[in-house]
Coordinates of C-alpha atoms in Angstrom, one line a residue:
Chain A
M3 CA 15.3 95.4 125.0
G4 CA 15.6 96.6 121.5
S5 CA 12.9 95.3 119.1
H6 CA 12.4 95.7 115.4
G7 CA 15.3 98.2 115.2
I8 CA 13.1 101.0 116.7
D9 CA 15.0 103.2 119.1
L10 CA 12.7 106.1 119.9
I11 CA 9.1 107.0 119.4
L12 CA 8.4 110.7 119.7
L13 CA 4.9 112.0 120.2
T14 CA 4.3 115.6 119.2
N15 CA 0.8 117.1 119.1
G16 CA -0.7 113.7 118.6
V17 CA 1.6 112.9 115.6
Q18 CA 3.8 109.9 116.1
Y19 CA 7.3 109.9 114.8
V20 CA 9.3 106.8 114.7
V21 CA 13.1 107.1 114.8
F22 CA 14.9 104.0 113.6
E23 CA 18.3 103.0 115.0
S24 CA 19.8 103.4 111.5
M25 CA 18.8 107.1 111.5
I26 CA 20.7 107.9 114.6
W27 CA 24.4 108.4 113.8
N28 CA 26.7 107.5 116.6
L29 CA 30.5 107.7 116.7
Y30 CA 32.2 105.0 118.7
S31 CA 35.0 106.3 120.8
P32 CA 37.5 103.5 121.4
I33 CA 39.2 105.6 124.1
A34 CA 36.1 106.5 126.1
G35 CA 34.8 103.0 125.4
H36 CA 31.3 103.9 124.3
S37 CA 29.5 105.8 121.6
V38 CA 28.3 109.4 121.3
N39 CA 25.8 110.9 118.9
I40 CA 27.6 112.6 116.1
F41 CA 25.0 115.4 115.8
L42 CA 25.4 116.0 119.5
L43 CA 29.1 116.4 119.1
L44 CA 28.7 118.7 116.1
G45 CA 26.1 120.7 118.0
L46 CA 28.4 121.0 121.0
G47 CA 31.4 122.0 118.8
G48 CA 29.2 124.4 116.8
S49 CA 27.6 126.1 119.8
V50 CA 30.9 126.5 121.7
G51 CA 32.6 127.8 118.5
F52 CA 29.7 130.1 117.8
L53 CA 29.9 131.6 121.3
S54 CA 33.7 131.8 121.0
G55 CA 33.4 133.6 117.6
L56 CA 30.7 135.9 119.0
S57 CA 32.5 137.0 122.1
G58 CA 36.2 136.5 121.1
V59 CA 36.9 134.3 124.1
G60 CA 38.2 130.8 123.4
G61 CA 35.7 128.1 124.1
G62 CA 37.9 125.4 125.6
F63 CA 36.8 126.0 129.1
L64 CA 33.2 125.5 128.1
M65 CA 33.8 122.5 125.8
T66 CA 35.3 120.1 128.4
P67 CA 32.4 120.4 131.0
L68 CA 29.9 120.1 128.2
L69 CA 31.6 116.9 127.0
I70 CA 31.5 115.6 130.5
M71 CA 27.8 116.3 130.6
A72 CA 27.4 114.4 127.3
G73 CA 28.8 111.3 129.1
I74 CA 32.5 111.5 128.1
P75 CA 34.8 110.6 131.0
P76 CA 36.5 113.8 132.3
T77 CA 40.0 112.6 131.5
V78 CA 39.1 111.8 127.9
A79 CA 37.1 115.0 127.6
A80 CA 40.1 117.1 128.8
A81 CA 42.7 115.4 126.7
T82 CA 40.6 115.3 123.5
D83 CA 39.6 119.0 123.9
S84 CA 43.4 119.8 124.0
S85 CA 43.8 118.1 120.6
Q86 CA 40.8 119.9 119.2
I87 CA 42.2 123.2 120.4
V88 CA 45.4 122.5 118.4
G89 CA 43.3 122.5 115.3
S90 CA 41.1 125.6 116.1
A91 CA 44.0 127.6 117.4
T92 CA 46.1 126.8 114.3
S93 CA 43.3 128.1 112.1
G94 CA 43.1 131.3 114.1
A95 CA 46.9 131.7 114.5
Y96 CA 47.3 131.4 110.7
A97 CA 44.8 134.2 110.1
H98 CA 46.6 136.4 112.5
Y99 CA 50.0 135.5 111.0
R100 CA 48.8 136.7 107.6
M101 CA 47.8 140.0 109.3
G102 CA 51.2 140.2 110.9
S103 CA 49.9 140.3 114.4
V104 CA 51.8 137.4 116.0
D105 CA 54.8 138.1 118.4
F106 CA 56.7 134.9 117.9
K107 CA 59.4 135.7 120.3
M108 CA 57.0 136.4 123.1
G109 CA 54.9 133.4 122.1
L110 CA 57.9 131.0 122.3
L111 CA 58.9 132.3 125.8
I112 CA 55.3 131.8 127.0
F113 CA 55.4 128.4 125.5
A114 CA 58.7 127.6 127.3
G115 CA 56.9 128.2 130.6
G116 CA 53.8 126.5 129.2
F117 CA 55.8 123.4 128.3
V118 CA 57.0 123.0 132.0
G119 CA 53.5 123.8 133.3
S120 CA 51.6 121.5 131.0
T121 CA 54.0 118.6 131.8
V122 CA 53.5 119.1 135.5
G123 CA 49.7 119.3 134.9
V124 CA 49.7 116.0 133.1
E125 CA 51.6 114.4 135.9
I126 CA 49.1 115.8 138.4
I127 CA 46.3 114.2 136.4
K128 CA 48.1 110.9 136.4
F129 CA 48.6 111.1 140.2
M130 CA 45.0 112.1 140.8
R131 CA 43.9 109.2 138.6
E132 CA 45.9 106.8 140.7
V133 CA 44.5 108.3 143.9
G134 CA 41.0 107.9 142.4
E135 CA 40.0 111.6 142.7
V136 CA 40.5 112.8 139.2
D137 CA 36.8 113.4 138.3
F138 CA 36.2 115.4 141.5
F139 CA 39.5 117.3 141.0
I140 CA 38.7 118.4 137.5
E141 CA 35.1 119.3 138.4
I142 CA 36.0 121.3 141.5
I143 CA 38.6 123.3 139.6
Y144 CA 36.0 124.0 136.9
V145 CA 33.5 125.2 139.5
V146 CA 36.1 127.7 140.9
L147 CA 37.4 128.9 137.6
L148 CA 34.1 129.1 135.8
G149 CA 32.6 130.9 138.9
I150 CA 35.4 133.5 138.9
L151 CA 35.3 134.0 135.1
G152 CA 31.5 134.1 134.9
F153 CA 31.0 136.6 137.7
Y154 CA 33.9 138.7 136.5
M155 CA 32.5 138.8 132.9
M156 CA 29.0 139.5 134.1
A157 CA 30.1 142.3 136.5
E158 CA 32.3 143.9 133.7
S159 CA 29.5 143.8 131.1
V160 CA 26.9 145.2 133.5
N161 CA 29.4 147.9 134.6
C162 CA 30.0 148.9 131.0
L163 CA 26.3 149.0 130.2
I164 CA 25.7 151.2 133.2
K165 CA 28.7 153.5 132.3
K166 CA 27.5 153.9 128.8
K167 CA 24.3 155.4 130.1
R168 CA 26.2 157.9 132.2
V169 CA 27.7 161.1 130.8
P170 CA 31.2 160.4 129.3
G171 CA 34.4 162.1 130.6
S172 CA 34.2 160.9 134.2
I173 CA 37.0 158.3 133.9
E174 CA 40.1 159.2 136.0
K175 CA 43.5 157.9 135.2
S176 CA 46.1 157.2 137.9
K177 CA 49.5 158.6 137.1
K178 CA 51.1 156.8 140.2
R179 CA 53.9 154.4 139.7
S180 CA 52.4 151.0 140.4
F181 CA 53.8 147.8 142.0
H182 CA 53.7 146.3 138.5
D183 CA 55.9 149.0 137.1
R184 CA 58.4 148.5 139.9
L185 CA 58.3 144.7 139.4
I186 CA 59.1 145.1 135.7
Q187 CA 62.1 147.3 136.6
I188 CA 63.5 144.8 139.1
L189 CA 63.3 141.6 137.0
P190 CA 66.6 140.7 135.3
W191 CA 67.7 139.8 131.7
K192 CA 65.7 142.3 129.9
M193 CA 64.9 141.6 126.2
R194 CA 63.5 143.6 123.4
F195 CA 60.2 142.5 121.8
D196 CA 60.0 144.4 118.5
K197 CA 56.5 143.2 117.5
S198 CA 55.0 144.2 120.8
G199 CA 57.2 147.3 121.2
L200 CA 58.3 146.2 124.7
I201 CA 61.5 145.8 126.7
L202 CA 60.8 143.1 129.3
S203 CA 62.4 140.4 131.4
P204 CA 61.6 136.8 130.1
V205 CA 60.8 135.7 133.7
L206 CA 57.3 137.2 133.6
P207 CA 56.1 135.6 130.4
I208 CA 57.7 132.2 131.4
L209 CA 55.9 132.2 134.8
A210 CA 52.6 133.2 133.2
G211 CA 53.0 130.5 130.6
C212 CA 53.8 128.0 133.3
F213 CA 50.6 128.7 135.2
A214 CA 48.4 128.8 132.0
G215 CA 50.0 125.5 130.8
M216 CA 49.3 123.7 134.0
V217 CA 45.7 124.8 134.0
A218 CA 45.5 123.9 130.3
A219 CA 46.7 120.3 131.0
I220 CA 44.4 119.7 133.9
L221 CA 41.3 121.2 132.4
G222 CA 41.9 120.5 128.7
V223 CA 41.6 124.2 127.8
G224 CA 43.8 126.5 125.7
G225 CA 44.5 128.8 128.7
G226 CA 43.4 131.8 126.7
F227 CA 41.2 133.0 129.5
I228 CA 44.3 133.3 131.7
M229 CA 46.8 134.4 129.0
L230 CA 44.7 137.1 127.4
P231 CA 44.3 139.2 130.6
T232 CA 47.9 138.4 131.6
M233 CA 49.2 139.6 128.3
C234 CA 47.1 142.8 128.5
Y235 CA 47.5 143.7 132.1
V236 CA 50.7 142.0 133.3
L237 CA 52.9 142.0 130.2
R238 CA 51.3 145.2 128.9
M239 CA 51.3 143.9 125.3
P240 CA 49.4 146.0 122.7
M241 CA 45.9 144.7 121.9
H242 CA 46.7 144.1 118.2
V243 CA 49.3 141.3 118.9
V244 CA 47.6 139.8 122.0
V245 CA 45.1 137.6 120.3
G246 CA 47.4 136.3 117.6
T247 CA 50.3 135.6 120.0
N248 CA 47.9 133.9 122.4
L249 CA 46.7 131.6 119.7
F250 CA 50.3 130.8 118.6
Q251 CA 51.3 129.8 122.2
E252 CA 48.0 127.9 122.5
V253 CA 48.9 125.8 119.5
L254 CA 52.3 124.9 121.1
V255 CA 51.0 124.3 124.6
C256 CA 48.0 122.2 123.5
A257 CA 50.3 120.2 121.2
N258 CA 52.5 119.4 124.2
V259 CA 49.4 118.6 126.3
T260 CA 48.1 116.3 123.6
A261 CA 51.4 114.5 123.2
M262 CA 51.8 114.2 127.0
Q263 CA 48.2 113.0 127.6
S264 CA 48.6 110.5 124.8
I265 CA 51.9 109.1 126.1
T266 CA 51.1 109.2 129.9
N267 CA 47.3 108.7 130.2
H268 CA 46.3 107.3 126.7
T269 CA 43.2 109.5 126.8
V270 CA 43.2 111.4 123.5
D271 CA 40.5 110.4 121.0
L272 CA 41.3 111.6 117.5
A273 CA 37.9 110.8 116.0
L274 CA 36.1 112.7 118.7
A275 CA 38.5 115.7 118.4
L276 CA 38.0 116.0 114.6
I277 CA 34.2 116.0 114.9
L278 CA 34.4 118.7 117.6
L279 CA 36.9 120.7 115.5
L280 CA 34.6 120.6 112.5
G281 CA 31.7 122.0 114.5
S282 CA 33.7 124.6 116.4
T283 CA 35.5 126.1 113.4
V284 CA 32.3 126.4 111.4
G285 CA 30.4 127.7 114.4
A286 CA 33.2 130.3 115.1
Q287 CA 32.9 131.7 111.6
F288 CA 29.1 132.3 112.0
G289 CA 29.7 133.7 115.5
A290 CA 32.3 136.1 114.3
R291 CA 30.0 137.4 111.5
L292 CA 27.1 138.0 113.9
S293 CA 29.4 139.7 116.5
H294 CA 29.7 142.8 114.3
R295 CA 25.9 143.3 114.4
V296 CA 25.4 142.8 118.2
N297 CA 26.4 145.0 121.2
A298 CA 29.6 143.4 122.7
D299 CA 28.5 144.0 126.3
Y300 CA 25.2 142.1 125.7
L301 CA 27.3 139.3 124.1
K302 CA 29.5 139.2 127.2
L303 CA 26.4 139.0 129.4
V304 CA 25.1 136.1 127.4
L305 CA 28.4 134.2 127.6
A306 CA 28.8 134.9 131.3
S307 CA 25.3 133.5 131.9
V308 CA 26.2 130.3 130.0
I309 CA 29.4 129.9 131.9
L310 CA 27.6 130.4 135.2
L311 CA 24.9 128.0 134.3
V312 CA 27.5 125.3 133.5
M313 CA 29.2 126.1 136.8
V314 CA 26.0 125.8 138.8
K315 CA 25.2 122.5 137.1
I316 CA 28.5 121.0 138.1
L317 CA 28.2 122.5 141.6
V318 CA 24.7 121.0 142.0
E319 CA 26.0 117.6 141.1
L320 CA 28.8 117.9 143.6
T321 CA 26.5 119.2 146.4
F322 CA 23.4 117.0 146.1
S323 CA 23.3 113.3 147.1
P324 CA 24.4 111.3 144.1
D325 CA 22.2 108.6 142.6
L326 CA 25.2 106.2 142.7
M327 CA 27.2 105.8 145.8
L328 CA 29.9 103.9 144.0
G329 CA 32.1 104.9 141.1
I330 CA 34.8 103.3 138.9
K331 CA 38.2 104.2 140.2
G332 CA 40.2 106.5 137.8
G333 CA 37.1 107.7 136.0
R334 CA 34.9 105.7 133.7
Chain B
M11 CA 24.4 30.4 110.4
K12 CA 21.2 28.4 110.8
P13 CA 17.9 30.3 110.3
R14 CA 16.7 29.4 113.7
K15 CA 19.7 30.8 115.4
R16 CA 19.5 34.0 113.3
F17 CA 15.8 34.4 114.3
S18 CA 16.7 34.1 118.0
K19 CA 19.4 36.8 117.6
L20 CA 16.9 39.1 115.8
V21 CA 14.4 38.5 118.7
L22 CA 17.1 39.7 121.1
C23 CA 18.4 42.6 119.0
V24 CA 15.0 44.2 118.2
P25 CA 13.9 44.7 121.8
A26 CA 17.4 45.9 122.7
A27 CA 17.3 48.5 119.9
L28 CA 13.8 49.6 121.0
F29 CA 15.0 49.9 124.6
L30 CA 17.9 52.1 123.5
L31 CA 15.6 54.2 121.5
W32 CA 13.2 54.5 124.4
I33 CA 15.9 55.7 126.8
S34 CA 17.4 58.1 124.3
L35 CA 14.0 59.9 123.6
P36 CA 14.0 62.0 126.8
L37 CA 17.6 62.9 126.1
Y38 CA 16.5 64.2 122.7
A39 CA 13.6 66.0 124.3
A40 CA 16.0 67.7 126.7
S41 CA 18.4 68.9 124.1
S42 CA 17.9 72.5 122.7
K43 CA 20.3 73.7 120.1
L44 CA 20.7 77.3 121.1
L45 CA 21.2 79.6 118.1
V46 CA 22.7 83.1 118.6
K47 CA 22.7 85.6 115.8
P48 CA 25.2 87.2 115.3
D49 CA 27.7 85.2 117.3
L50 CA 30.4 87.6 116.4
V51 CA 29.8 91.3 117.2
R52 CA 32.1 93.9 115.4
I53 CA 32.6 97.2 117.1
G54 CA 33.1 99.6 114.1
A55 CA 33.2 103.4 113.8
L56 CA 29.4 103.8 114.0
Y57 CA 28.8 101.2 116.6
N58 CA 26.1 102.0 119.2
G59 CA 25.4 98.7 120.8
T60 CA 23.9 95.9 118.8
K61 CA 20.8 93.7 119.0
V62 CA 21.6 90.0 119.3
N63 CA 18.8 87.5 118.5
F64 CA 18.6 84.0 119.8
S65 CA 16.3 81.0 119.5
A66 CA 16.2 77.5 120.9
E67 CA 13.9 74.4 121.0
I68 CA 12.9 73.3 124.5
P69 CA 10.5 70.5 125.7
R70 CA 6.9 71.6 125.7
G71 CA 5.7 72.8 129.1
C72 CA 9.1 74.0 130.2
D73 CA 10.3 77.5 130.9
A74 CA 13.5 79.1 129.9
I75 CA 16.0 81.5 131.2
V76 CA 18.8 83.0 129.1
E77 CA 21.8 84.6 130.7
V78 CA 24.5 86.6 128.9
T79 CA 27.7 86.8 130.9
G80 CA 31.2 88.3 130.4
G81 CA 34.4 87.0 132.0
D82 CA 35.1 87.7 135.7
V83 CA 37.1 90.8 136.2
E84 CA 38.8 92.4 139.2
E85 CA 38.0 96.0 139.5
T86 CA 38.3 98.8 142.0
V87 CA 35.4 101.0 142.8
V88 CA 35.3 104.0 145.1
Q89 CA 32.6 104.9 147.5
K90 CA 31.3 108.4 147.6
V91 CA 31.6 110.3 150.8
R92 CA 30.5 113.8 151.8
R93 CA 33.4 116.1 152.9
F94 CA 33.1 119.8 153.4
G95 CA 29.5 119.7 152.0
L96 CA 30.7 118.2 148.7
W97 CA 30.5 114.6 147.4
M98 CA 33.9 113.1 146.6
N99 CA 35.5 109.7 146.3
G100 CA 36.2 108.0 149.6
R101 CA 37.4 104.5 150.4
E102 CA 38.4 102.0 147.7
I103 CA 36.8 98.6 147.4
T104 CA 38.2 95.8 145.3
V105 CA 35.5 93.7 143.6
K106 CA 36.5 90.1 142.6
G107 CA 34.5 87.5 140.7
A108 CA 31.9 89.9 139.2
P109 CA 31.3 89.3 135.5
S110 CA 31.9 92.2 133.1
L111 CA 28.4 91.8 131.7
Y112 CA 25.3 90.1 133.1
L113 CA 21.9 90.1 131.3
S114 CA 19.2 87.8 132.3
M115 CA 15.9 87.1 130.6
S116 CA 13.1 84.6 131.3
S117 CA 9.9 83.3 129.7
E118 CA 8.0 83.2 132.9
P119 CA 8.3 86.6 134.8
A120 CA 8.1 84.9 138.2
L121 CA 11.3 83.0 137.6
L122 CA 13.2 86.3 137.9
T123 CA 11.0 88.2 140.2
G124 CA 9.0 85.8 142.4
P125 CA 10.1 84.9 145.9
G126 CA 11.5 81.5 146.9
V127 CA 12.8 80.5 143.4
A128 CA 16.1 78.7 143.0
S129 CA 19.1 81.1 143.2
L130 CA 20.9 79.5 140.3
W131 CA 20.1 82.5 138.2
R132 CA 19.2 86.2 138.9
Y133 CA 21.5 88.5 140.9
E134 CA 21.4 86.1 143.8
A135 CA 23.6 83.7 141.7
L136 CA 26.1 86.4 141.1
K137 CA 26.2 87.4 144.8
K138 CA 27.6 84.0 145.6
G139 CA 30.7 84.5 143.4
V140 CA 31.4 88.1 144.2
S141 CA 33.7 89.2 147.0
F142 CA 34.6 92.6 148.2
S143 CA 37.8 93.6 149.9
G144 CA 39.2 96.8 151.3
H145 CA 38.4 98.8 154.4
I146 CA 35.0 97.3 154.8
K147 CA 33.1 95.3 157.4
V148 CA 31.5 92.0 156.6
T149 CA 28.1 93.4 157.6
E150 CA 28.4 95.9 154.8
N151 CA 28.7 93.3 152.0
D152 CA 24.9 93.3 151.2
K153 CA 24.7 97.1 151.0
I154 CA 27.9 97.3 148.8
F155 CA 26.6 94.6 146.5
K156 CA 23.3 96.5 146.0
E157 CA 25.3 99.7 145.2
F158 CA 27.5 97.7 142.9
L159 CA 24.5 96.4 141.0
K160 CA 23.1 100.0 140.8
L161 CA 26.4 101.2 139.3
K162 CA 26.5 98.3 136.7
Q163 CA 22.8 98.8 135.8
S164 CA 23.4 102.5 135.3
L165 CA 26.2 101.6 132.8
K166 CA 23.7 99.1 131.2
L167 CA 26.1 96.3 131.8
Y168 CA 23.8 94.4 134.2
G169 CA 20.1 93.9 133.7
V170 CA 17.3 91.5 134.5
F171 CA 14.3 91.3 132.1
P172 CA 11.5 89.1 133.4
G173 CA 9.2 87.7 130.7
A174 CA 11.4 89.0 127.8
L175 CA 11.5 85.5 126.2
K176 CA 8.7 84.4 123.9
V177 CA 7.7 80.7 123.8
S178 CA 5.6 79.3 120.9
P179 CA 4.7 75.7 120.1
S180 CA 6.6 74.0 117.4
S181 CA 6.7 70.5 116.0
G182 CA 6.0 67.5 118.2
A183 CA 6.5 67.8 121.9
R184 CA 8.6 70.8 121.6
S185 CA 8.4 74.6 121.9
T186 CA 10.5 77.3 120.4
V187 CA 11.9 80.0 122.7
R188 CA 12.9 83.3 121.1
G189 CA 14.3 86.6 122.3
S190 CA 16.8 89.3 121.9
F191 CA 19.1 91.5 123.9
K192 CA 21.0 94.7 123.2
L193 CA 24.7 94.6 123.8
P194 CA 25.4 98.0 125.2
S195 CA 27.8 100.4 123.4
N196 CA 30.2 100.4 126.4
V197 CA 30.7 96.6 126.2
T198 CA 34.4 95.7 126.1
P199 CA 35.8 93.5 123.4
G200 CA 36.3 89.9 124.5
S201 CA 34.5 86.6 124.9
Y202 CA 31.0 86.3 126.3
Q203 CA 28.7 83.4 126.9
V204 CA 25.0 83.0 126.1
S205 CA 23.5 80.3 128.4
L206 CA 20.0 78.8 128.1
S207 CA 18.6 77.1 131.2
V208 CA 15.5 74.9 130.7
I209 CA 13.3 75.0 133.8
Q210 CA 10.6 72.6 134.8
K211 CA 8.7 73.1 138.0
G212 CA 11.3 75.4 139.4
E213 CA 14.1 72.9 138.8
R214 CA 16.8 73.3 136.1
L215 CA 16.6 70.3 133.7
F216 CA 19.7 71.2 131.7
R217 CA 21.9 74.1 130.6
E218 CA 23.4 74.9 127.2
T219 CA 26.0 77.5 126.5
V220 CA 27.2 79.1 123.3
P221 CA 30.0 81.6 122.9
L222 CA 29.6 85.2 121.8
K223 CA 32.6 87.1 120.7
V224 CA 32.9 90.9 120.6
V225 CA 35.8 92.4 118.6
M226 CA 36.9 95.9 117.7
V227 CA 37.4 96.4 114.0
G228 CA 38.3 99.1 111.5
F229 CA 39.0 102.7 112.5
P230 CA 38.3 102.2 116.3
E231 CA 40.6 99.2 116.4
L232 CA 43.3 101.2 114.6
V233 CA 42.9 104.2 117.0
Y234 CA 42.8 102.0 120.1
R235 CA 45.8 99.9 119.1
M236 CA 47.8 103.0 118.2
A237 CA 46.8 104.9 121.4
K238 CA 47.7 102.0 123.6
K239 CA 50.7 100.4 121.9
H240 CA 52.3 103.3 119.9
A241 CA 51.4 106.2 122.2
V242 CA 54.2 108.5 121.1
A243 CA 53.5 108.1 117.3
Y244 CA 49.7 108.4 118.0
G245 CA 50.2 111.6 120.0
F246 CA 52.2 113.2 117.2
L247 CA 49.7 111.9 114.6
C248 CA 46.8 113.6 116.6
I249 CA 48.7 116.9 116.7
T250 CA 49.6 116.8 113.0
I251 CA 46.1 115.9 111.8
A252 CA 44.5 118.5 114.1
A253 CA 46.9 121.2 113.0
L254 CA 46.5 120.3 109.3
A255 CA 42.7 120.2 109.7
G256 CA 42.8 123.6 111.4
L257 CA 45.0 125.1 108.7
F258 CA 42.7 123.7 106.0
V259 CA 39.6 125.2 107.6
G260 CA 41.5 128.5 108.0
L261 CA 42.5 128.5 104.4
V262 CA 39.0 127.7 103.2
F263 CA 37.4 130.5 105.2
A264 CA 40.2 132.9 104.3
K265 CA 39.6 132.2 100.6
S266 CA 35.8 132.5 100.9
R267 CA 36.3 135.8 102.8
A268 CA 38.6 137.1 100.1
H269 CA 36.2 136.0 97.4
K270 CA 33.3 137.9 99.1
G271 CA 35.6 140.9 99.6
R272 CA 36.3 141.0 95.8
K273 CA 32.6 140.6 95.0
S274 CA 31.6 143.5 97.3
M275 CA 34.4 145.7 95.8
A276 CA 33.1 144.9 92.3
L277 CA 29.5 145.8 93.3
K278 CA 30.8 149.1 94.7

């Protein structure tokens, strides 16, 4: 029972601090149906943005599980995060556009696939909601993806740190024609991509966009952690256009996901998205500034540890006996 | 009229009036006038639940129980089951007759905790009206009801607070009962009831109920209405605002970077 408007009494080293209700700023989310502390949202946005700016990896895949941990229902967290990514990706894509490092043709093709993929993803969410398994579905996909990503990043950074200690010049390059090269030759309707300097079939970027779009819709992420390696290793795009093109397609895919989630599931919370956007864009700027001063491999190691911690937390919740044996159908 | 006749009428009327007054006194003593402040709760942008105060006058020597209830809703819950070593949702159970909100407070703790008290209040009263349907056995009802209470308590929508009411003597043969409760932040807009039961020797003397309304106002109401009723327009609005906000932040940081770049060039 609340009394005298006092919400919390904190005791630190014998000093008593009284925190009044009026001092705690909360934002009421009409879509989630309850309130969340504004500073917590700004902190989450800022931390994820900071890590994202520090490591160069988009933070969408980290933001949704953190929002779930903060008490936001998974469906609202995923849909709102998509809306937030529209803002942060627009900011980044604009910066890359000014530098001339966006391949619009490739971006639009990836988006064509992403449009189909994200529409299918939203329908999957709708179906899982009706079946009553949406929370479990989102959480288990996160465990798998964060697990793969976290272990991969950790292994890569540890590998790089070990290699740096060895004598350079021991790297061997294979001159053999790979399966990938043969696949690119076989695929039809080849097109020229001037910005990327490639001649490529549109099938590959469309398929890659489709998969990334589906994951983006289900998890509320930008899909960058799928698209960046795909662009580098599958589409063989040059590094200077990869980040800008990915951000451009993220804007389009996440805009589609936001519209679809809003129309189909009514789960986008604009107010929540704007607070997160404010935190993440500011955090990303500070992260980007610090990234020039710190060893990139150590940064990757830190990010991989955070990702694995989040994954373990979700896995523990799924494995150990829950406190509540009943749950509201379709999420909270 | 003759004075004698008038006198005889007065002789009859005065005792009748006194009799009426005598029989109405206990009724007055039994009335309470429950006051709830605020009786209209507005859910605004910074809403985080709200404290609602109430007071009432009750006959001296009586105890009081205050219950806050929301309308009955039909909802579907899912039971957790363990499959392949992971906890996931299993069978569905439809719950009928359970109020959306139930908070109960008493002046005497034993009224809500002690054994053998009348089951007109507490969770036992709710149990009578709640029914479960789905693939469940009748023998499971008690267990499911307990789990349902745990779920609602975890959401802060159900709660029992023994001894939370304060009773102090007031004028005449009456006492004032005061208390407060916190409407949780996840309460849904709608009509609620605050009921006061006056208890004497374990029996309910009378019950008084006043309405409590919860409405969404301002920005949350606008967002909610748009999201539910104009979903297409809302979706495009979200995209436009997010994109413009992102663009604005991008421009601000690009300008500050350019400014710093010029400054460092000048220093060189």
